[in-house]
Tab-separated table of C-alpha atoms in Angstrom:
chain	number	residue	atom	x	y	z
W	1	UNK	CA	36.452	-2.212	0.968
W	2	UNK	CA	36.064	-5.794	2.231
W	3	UNK	CA	39.116	-5.365	4.485
W	4	UNK	CA	37.642	-2.153	5.898
W	5	UNK	CA	34.330	-3.888	6.667
W	6	UNK	CA	36.102	-6.848	8.327
W	7	UNK	CA	38.161	-4.474	10.495
W	8	UNK	CA	35.035	-2.650	11.593
W	9	UNK	CA	33.315	-5.976	12.341
W	10	UNK	CA	36.228	-7.051	14.540
W	11	UNK	CA	36.045	-3.766	16.455
W	12	UNK	CA	32.426	-4.500	17.388
W	13	UNK	CA	33.412	-7.608	19.403
W	14	UNK	CA	35.248	-5.807	22.283
W	15	UNK	CA	32.594	-3.096	22.191
W	16	UNK	CA	29.775	-5.579	22.747
W	17	UNK	CA	31.848	-7.386	25.380
W	18	UNK	CA	32.347	-4.109	27.274
W	19	UNK	CA	28.664	-3.295	27.001
W	20	UNK	CA	27.708	-6.697	28.427
W	21	UNK	CA	29.930	-6.063	31.482
W	22	UNK	CA	28.451	-2.610	32.015
W	23	UNK	CA	24.868	-3.870	31.689
W	24	UNK	CA	25.472	-6.722	34.112
W	25	UNK	CA	27.292	-4.535	36.648
W	26	UNK	CA	24.742	-1.731	36.407
W	27	UNK	CA	21.858	-4.049	37.241
W	28	UNK	CA	23.548	-6.091	39.977
W	29	UNK	CA	25.262	-3.230	41.788
W	30	UNK	CA	22.054	-1.191	42.054
W	31	UNK	CA	20.478	-1.162	45.547
W	32	UNK	CA	17.564	-3.492	46.320
W	33	UNK	CA	17.009	-7.239	46.386
W	34	UNK	CA	14.943	-8.696	43.510
W	35	UNK	CA	13.895	-11.663	45.666
W	36	UNK	CA	12.566	-9.308	48.323
W	37	UNK	CA	10.750	-7.275	45.662
W	38	UNK	CA	9.059	-10.438	44.377
W	39	UNK	CA	8.021	-11.792	47.759
W	40	UNK	CA	7.236	-8.508	49.488
W	41	UNK	CA	8.593	-6.862	52.599
W	42	UNK	CA	6.824	-9.288	54.947
W	43	UNK	CA	8.355	-12.449	53.444
W	44	UNK	CA	10.291	-14.737	55.761
W	45	UNK	CA	14.073	-14.821	55.597
W	46	UNK	CA	14.007	-18.512	54.614
W	47	UNK	CA	11.696	-17.961	51.642
W	48	UNK	CA	13.808	-15.016	50.437
W	49	UNK	CA	16.996	-17.084	50.646
W	50	UNK	CA	15.326	-19.983	48.813
W	51	UNK	CA	14.198	-17.707	46.004
W	52	UNK	CA	17.662	-16.123	45.755
W	53	UNK	CA	19.102	-19.629	45.370
W	54	UNK	CA	16.512	-20.546	42.717
W	55	UNK	CA	17.380	-17.382	40.771
W	56	UNK	CA	21.120	-17.966	41.115
W	57	UNK	CA	21.599	-14.764	43.088
W	58	UNK	CA	23.578	-16.556	45.801
W	59	UNK	CA	26.471	-17.257	43.408
W	60	UNK	CA	29.521	-14.945	43.083
W	61	UNK	CA	29.057	-12.082	40.623
W	62	UNK	CA	31.634	-13.359	38.131
W	63	UNK	CA	29.847	-16.742	38.019
W	64	UNK	CA	26.524	-14.978	37.482
W	65	UNK	CA	28.137	-12.926	34.696
W	66	UNK	CA	29.523	-16.014	32.923
W	67	UNK	CA	26.137	-17.718	33.152
W	68	UNK	CA	24.498	-14.544	31.834
W	69	UNK	CA	26.857	-14.326	28.826
W	70	UNK	CA	26.567	-18.039	28.047
W	71	UNK	CA	22.774	-17.857	28.009
W	72	UNK	CA	22.702	-14.504	26.187
W	73	UNK	CA	24.738	-15.956	23.303
W	74	UNK	CA	22.023	-18.601	22.958
W	75	UNK	CA	19.287	-15.945	23.146
W	76	UNK	CA	18.201	-17.110	26.607
W	77	UNK	CA	17.702	-14.216	29.033
W	78	UNK	CA	15.665	-16.225	31.526
W	79	UNK	CA	12.171	-15.466	32.759
W	80	UNK	CA	10.743	-12.175	33.923
W	81	UNK	CA	10.686	-11.967	37.704
W	82	UNK	CA	7.267	-10.319	37.655
W	83	UNK	CA	5.403	-12.079	34.822
W	84	UNK	CA	7.354	-15.392	34.859
W	85	UNK	CA	7.283	-15.327	31.039
W	86	UNK	CA	10.349	-15.764	28.818
W	87	UNK	CA	11.997	-12.344	28.627
W	88	UNK	CA	13.111	-12.735	25.040
W	89	UNK	CA	9.530	-13.576	23.985
W	90	UNK	CA	8.206	-10.462	25.737
W	91	UNK	CA	10.947	-8.382	24.113
W	92	UNK	CA	10.172	-9.511	20.566
W	93	UNK	CA	6.444	-9.010	21.204
W	94	UNK	CA	7.088	-5.319	21.905
W	95	UNK	CA	10.090	-4.596	19.718
W	96	UNK	CA	8.208	-4.335	16.363
W	97	UNK	CA	6.020	-1.575	17.826
W	98	UNK	CA	9.085	0.488	18.772
W	99	UNK	CA	10.847	-0.169	15.461
W	100	UNK	CA	7.734	0.758	13.474
W	101	UNK	CA	7.379	4.005	15.408
W	102	UNK	CA	11.094	4.793	15.054
W	103	UNK	CA	11.163	4.107	11.304
W	104	UNK	CA	8.145	6.335	10.671
W	105	UNK	CA	9.682	9.075	12.836
W	106	UNK	CA	13.025	8.895	11.043
W	107	UNK	CA	11.407	8.870	7.581
W	108	UNK	CA	9.537	12.011	8.537
W	109	UNK	CA	12.679	13.580	9.999
W	110	UNK	CA	14.940	12.665	7.048
W	111	UNK	CA	12.564	13.770	4.278
W	112	UNK	CA	11.518	17.075	5.892
W	113	UNK	CA	14.917	17.790	7.470
W	114	UNK	CA	17.020	17.268	4.333
W	115	UNK	CA	14.543	19.114	2.123
W	116	UNK	CA	14.407	22.083	4.517
W	117	UNK	CA	18.195	22.119	4.953
W	118	UNK	CA	18.910	22.064	1.205
W	119	UNK	CA	16.375	24.777	0.388
W	120	UNK	CA	17.589	26.934	3.305
W	121	UNK	CA	21.196	26.712	2.073
W	122	UNK	CA	20.336	27.453	-1.549
W	123	UNK	CA	17.936	30.290	-0.570
W	124	UNK	CA	20.231	31.675	2.134
W	125	UNK	CA	18.909	34.707	4.086
W	126	UNK	CA	15.470	34.279	2.496
W	127	UNK	CA	12.193	34.028	4.407
W	128	UNK	CA	12.275	30.242	3.969
W	129	UNK	CA	15.789	30.133	5.425
W	130	UNK	CA	14.831	32.145	8.515
W	131	UNK	CA	11.540	30.261	8.952
W	132	UNK	CA	13.069	26.803	8.692
W	133	UNK	CA	15.913	27.640	11.079
W	134	UNK	CA	13.567	29.175	13.658
W	135	UNK	CA	11.306	26.144	13.273
W	136	UNK	CA	14.236	23.754	13.747
W	137	UNK	CA	15.347	25.663	16.854
W	138	UNK	CA	11.825	25.357	18.265
W	139	UNK	CA	11.815	21.646	17.403
W	140	UNK	CA	15.047	21.024	19.295
W	141	UNK	CA	13.951	23.098	22.293
W	142	UNK	CA	10.430	21.740	22.801
W	143	UNK	CA	10.124	18.750	25.197
W	144	UNK	CA	8.724	15.677	23.461
W	145	UNK	CA	6.043	14.992	26.079
W	146	UNK	CA	4.807	18.604	25.885
W	147	UNK	CA	4.625	18.487	22.092
W	148	UNK	CA	2.845	15.133	22.337
W	149	UNK	CA	0.208	16.555	24.682
W	150	UNK	CA	-0.336	19.557	22.379
W	151	UNK	CA	-0.761	17.266	19.366
W	152	UNK	CA	-3.254	15.093	21.253
W	153	UNK	CA	-5.230	18.133	22.384
W	154	UNK	CA	-5.548	19.760	18.959
W	155	UNK	CA	-5.621	16.877	16.472
W	156	UNK	CA	-7.271	14.146	18.563
W	157	UNK	CA	-9.459	15.885	21.157
W	158	UNK	CA	-10.454	19.177	19.428
W	159	UNK	CA	-10.446	18.217	15.751
W	160	UNK	CA	-10.945	14.459	16.107
W	161	UNK	CA	-8.816	13.769	13.040
W	162	UNK	CA	-6.443	11.260	14.578
W	163	UNK	CA	-6.613	8.657	17.399
W	164	UNK	CA	-5.347	9.517	20.860
W	165	UNK	CA	-3.309	6.415	21.656
W	166	UNK	CA	-2.563	2.770	20.903
W	167	UNK	CA	-1.570	1.039	17.657
W	168	UNK	CA	-5.002	0.033	16.253
W	169	UNK	CA	-8.687	0.802	16.794
W	170	UNK	CA	-10.705	-1.868	18.596
W	171	UNK	CA	-12.860	-2.661	15.533
W	172	UNK	CA	-9.845	-3.909	13.561
W	173	UNK	CA	-7.769	-7.010	13.999
W	174	UNK	CA	-4.527	-7.870	12.195
W	175	UNK	CA	-3.119	-11.397	12.192
W	176	UNK	CA	0.432	-11.296	13.504
W	177	UNK	CA	2.975	-12.273	10.862
W	178	UNK	CA	5.895	-9.875	11.346
W	179	UNK	CA	4.577	-7.847	14.285
W	180	UNK	CA	4.718	-4.679	12.137
W	181	UNK	CA	1.079	-3.661	11.756
W	182	UNK	CA	1.571	-1.769	8.486
W	183	UNK	CA	3.272	-4.739	6.840
W	184	UNK	CA	0.905	-7.319	8.324
W	185	UNK	CA	-2.125	-5.314	7.140
W	186	UNK	CA	-0.699	-5.213	3.598
W	187	UNK	CA	0.005	-8.946	3.717
W	188	UNK	CA	-3.620	-9.529	4.749
W	189	UNK	CA	-4.744	-7.017	2.066
W	190	UNK	CA	-6.760	-5.257	4.775
W	191	UNK	CA	-6.294	-1.674	3.577
W	192	UNK	CA	-8.741	-0.185	6.093
W	193	UNK	CA	-6.689	-1.665	8.928
W	194	UNK	CA	-3.525	-0.360	7.214
W	195	UNK	CA	-4.940	3.172	7.105
W	196	UNK	CA	-6.079	2.898	10.727
W	197	UNK	CA	-2.609	1.701	11.846
W	198	UNK	CA	-0.998	4.519	9.847
W	199	UNK	CA	-3.254	7.118	11.496
W	200	UNK	CA	-2.180	5.808	14.912
W	201	UNK	CA	1.445	6.380	13.902
W	202	UNK	CA	1.124	9.988	12.738
W	203	UNK	CA	0.987	11.849	16.066
W	204	UNK	CA	3.616	9.821	17.991
W	205	UNK	CA	5.778	9.661	14.857
W	206	UNK	CA	5.658	13.435	14.449
W	207	UNK	CA	6.382	14.034	18.152
W	208	UNK	CA	9.290	11.598	18.191
W	209	UNK	CA	10.736	12.801	14.887
W	210	UNK	CA	10.720	16.519	15.650
W	211	UNK	CA	14.139	16.696	17.318
W	212	UNK	CA	15.916	14.547	14.673
W	213	UNK	CA	14.251	16.601	11.936
W	214	UNK	CA	15.527	19.832	13.454
W	215	UNK	CA	19.064	18.480	13.848
W	216	UNK	CA	19.119	17.072	10.306
W	217	UNK	CA	17.845	20.362	8.854
W	218	UNK	CA	20.500	22.436	10.629
W	219	UNK	CA	23.293	19.987	9.818
W	220	UNK	CA	22.249	19.762	6.149
W	221	UNK	CA	22.142	23.541	5.820
W	222	UNK	CA	25.551	23.994	7.449
W	223	UNK	CA	27.228	21.250	5.375
W	224	UNK	CA	25.665	22.475	2.140
W	225	UNK	CA	26.834	26.045	2.748
W	226	UNK	CA	30.410	24.796	3.156
W	227	UNK	CA	30.275	22.655	0.022
W	228	UNK	CA	28.584	25.287	-2.159
W	229	UNK	CA	31.672	27.523	-1.712
W	230	UNK	CA	34.029	24.905	-3.188
W	231	UNK	CA	35.691	25.426	-6.564
W	232	UNK	CA	34.301	22.222	-8.089
W	233	UNK	CA	30.774	23.549	-7.576
W	234	UNK	CA	31.701	26.709	-9.490
W	235	UNK	CA	33.297	24.523	-12.188
W	236	UNK	CA	30.167	22.407	-12.475
W	237	UNK	CA	28.057	25.559	-12.880
W	238	UNK	CA	30.509	26.933	-15.462
W	239	UNK	CA	30.187	23.712	-17.472
W	240	UNK	CA	26.470	24.329	-17.733
W	241	UNK	CA	25.207	21.626	-15.349
W	242	UNK	CA	21.601	22.088	-14.323
W	243	UNK	CA	20.900	23.543	-10.865
W	244	UNK	CA	19.343	20.243	-9.758
W	245	UNK	CA	22.458	18.262	-10.779
W	246	UNK	CA	24.809	20.750	-9.118
W	247	UNK	CA	22.855	20.698	-5.835
W	248	UNK	CA	21.890	17.039	-5.562
W	249	UNK	CA	24.792	15.267	-7.296
W	250	UNK	CA	27.818	17.501	-6.741
W	251	UNK	CA	26.946	19.361	-3.541
W	252	UNK	CA	24.642	17.161	-1.460
W	253	UNK	CA	26.661	13.978	-1.986
W	254	UNK	CA	29.710	15.638	-0.429
W	255	UNK	CA	27.662	17.318	2.286
W	256	UNK	CA	25.906	14.085	3.248
W	257	UNK	CA	28.560	12.550	5.544
W	258	UNK	CA	27.730	14.562	8.697
W	259	UNK	CA	24.040	14.159	7.886
W	260	UNK	CA	24.475	10.365	7.744
W	261	UNK	CA	26.164	10.563	11.154
W	262	UNK	CA	23.205	12.378	12.664
W	263	UNK	CA	20.713	9.981	11.052
W	264	UNK	CA	22.562	6.899	12.341
W	265	UNK	CA	22.982	8.198	15.866
W	266	UNK	CA	19.424	9.473	16.104
W	267	UNK	CA	17.976	6.181	14.842
W	268	UNK	CA	19.773	4.279	17.577
W	269	UNK	CA	18.862	6.905	20.149
W	270	UNK	CA	15.172	6.815	19.243
W	271	UNK	CA	15.078	3.026	19.491
W	272	UNK	CA	16.290	3.234	23.055
W	273	UNK	CA	14.848	6.577	24.045
W	274	UNK	CA	11.248	6.599	22.864
W	275	UNK	CA	10.147	6.222	26.476
W	276	UNK	CA	8.396	9.586	26.846
W	277	UNK	CA	6.617	9.275	23.514
W	278	UNK	CA	5.501	5.706	24.214
W	279	UNK	CA	4.233	6.760	27.640
W	280	UNK	CA	2.396	9.836	26.318
W	281	UNK	CA	0.646	7.903	23.534
W	282	UNK	CA	0.296	4.580	25.443
W	283	UNK	CA	2.401	2.974	22.750
W	284	UNK	CA	3.065	-0.715	23.581
W	285	UNK	CA	6.795	-0.655	22.832
W	286	UNK	CA	9.923	-1.609	24.733
W	287	UNK	CA	10.534	1.856	26.238
W	288	UNK	CA	7.674	1.743	28.726
W	289	UNK	CA	8.299	-1.974	29.319
W	290	UNK	CA	11.922	-1.246	30.217
W	291	UNK	CA	11.064	1.607	32.595
W	292	UNK	CA	8.531	-0.551	34.448
W	293	UNK	CA	11.151	-3.299	34.739
W	294	UNK	CA	13.633	-0.859	36.297
W	295	UNK	CA	11.071	0.223	38.916
W	296	UNK	CA	10.196	-3.406	39.693
W	297	UNK	CA	13.833	-4.573	39.868
W	298	UNK	CA	13.032	-7.097	37.145
W	299	UNK	CA	16.695	-7.425	36.200
W	300	UNK	CA	16.350	-10.170	33.529
W	301	UNK	CA	14.128	-7.768	31.567
W	302	UNK	CA	16.515	-4.851	32.101
W	303	UNK	CA	19.530	-6.930	31.044
W	304	UNK	CA	17.791	-8.282	27.956
W	305	UNK	CA	16.384	-4.975	26.728
W	306	UNK	CA	19.523	-2.952	27.463
W	307	UNK	CA	21.942	-5.445	25.933
W	308	UNK	CA	19.933	-6.001	22.746
W	309	UNK	CA	19.409	-2.249	22.264
W	310	UNK	CA	23.146	-1.673	22.805
W	311	UNK	CA	24.003	-4.339	20.220
W	312	UNK	CA	21.560	-2.784	17.755
W	313	UNK	CA	23.172	0.610	18.408
W	314	UNK	CA	26.627	-0.867	17.651
W	315	UNK	CA	25.310	-2.462	14.447
W	316	UNK	CA	23.748	0.831	13.342
W	317	UNK	CA	27.086	2.599	13.862
W	318	UNK	CA	28.785	-0.126	11.846
W	319	UNK	CA	26.310	0.419	9.008
W	320	UNK	CA	26.882	4.193	9.215
W	321	UNK	CA	30.659	3.690	8.947
W	322	UNK	CA	30.215	1.456	5.906
W	323	UNK	CA	27.975	4.060	4.284
W	324	UNK	CA	30.723	6.623	5.016
W	325	UNK	CA	33.180	4.510	3.093
W	326	UNK	CA	30.852	4.288	0.113
W	327	UNK	CA	30.210	8.029	0.071
W	328	UNK	CA	33.800	9.082	0.715
W	329	UNK	CA	36.561	6.569	-0.277
W	330	UNK	CA	39.102	8.551	1.832
W	331	UNK	CA	37.459	7.134	4.978
W	332	UNK	CA	38.406	3.526	4.211
W	333	UNK	CA	41.913	4.585	3.150
W	334	UNK	CA	42.400	6.289	6.539
């Protein structure tokens, strides 16, 4: 097992190296001059050239890339062209908000999706089966921003049960320890602030988790149906195992590998792709920050956010592969 993990770790090095080249090339080959964006269209040629020199944009691309990699290894992504603040500081200020939203969304998606998929497979062709599959199809098909607007209209505007946007109501304040409001509120033993932060997570978490939930439910149902036909399931039933043990221990464990794949991929995707949800609910995460940086040609921000998200995505895939090996020993033998 240790050899398998070391091999997978070594494979991540060329992957991250390739990603760094793509990120750098993508930003620098895009049209537009960051110096001109900063100074405006009416800036003199001399001032633009001076700023390009200060930013290192006058150097050859391969030199800029080497400088970028050298600084990135040290965690130095430079300063934002627009705000003139350290990019890495801005990133970590926003990253907990996105992670908190993603974790809540995935918890919702995993719990509901696996439960619905298992019940649908066991109660095949029942009303629950048809209802859950139609619901999952609707969840996959519905655009996130449209679902978000519907949720805001009914649960925030009409019923007034939940807040419209943001991470916390103005009457509460949470001292920053980890940046995760739920954890920081528990550390401060401020349970009213914890409940308020949790209420702010419900609507965006539900909107963001709908598509993963639908995919997990369909994948769980399909995998379970395949496994439930196997001879060892019939043997387990013949031995008198309880229905719960047959389904959860014998069947679901073997059906879980494709589900783990979906969960791992969707977690990484949501971290990088929560842009619409963050925009709809004014959520102060990295998605909206990254989009604004792209429009403003703030390439240090784009490089930092894209590279770190890509590295996190690679790490998540590594974790998924290791979980594979634990669930199914054949994977590490292959």
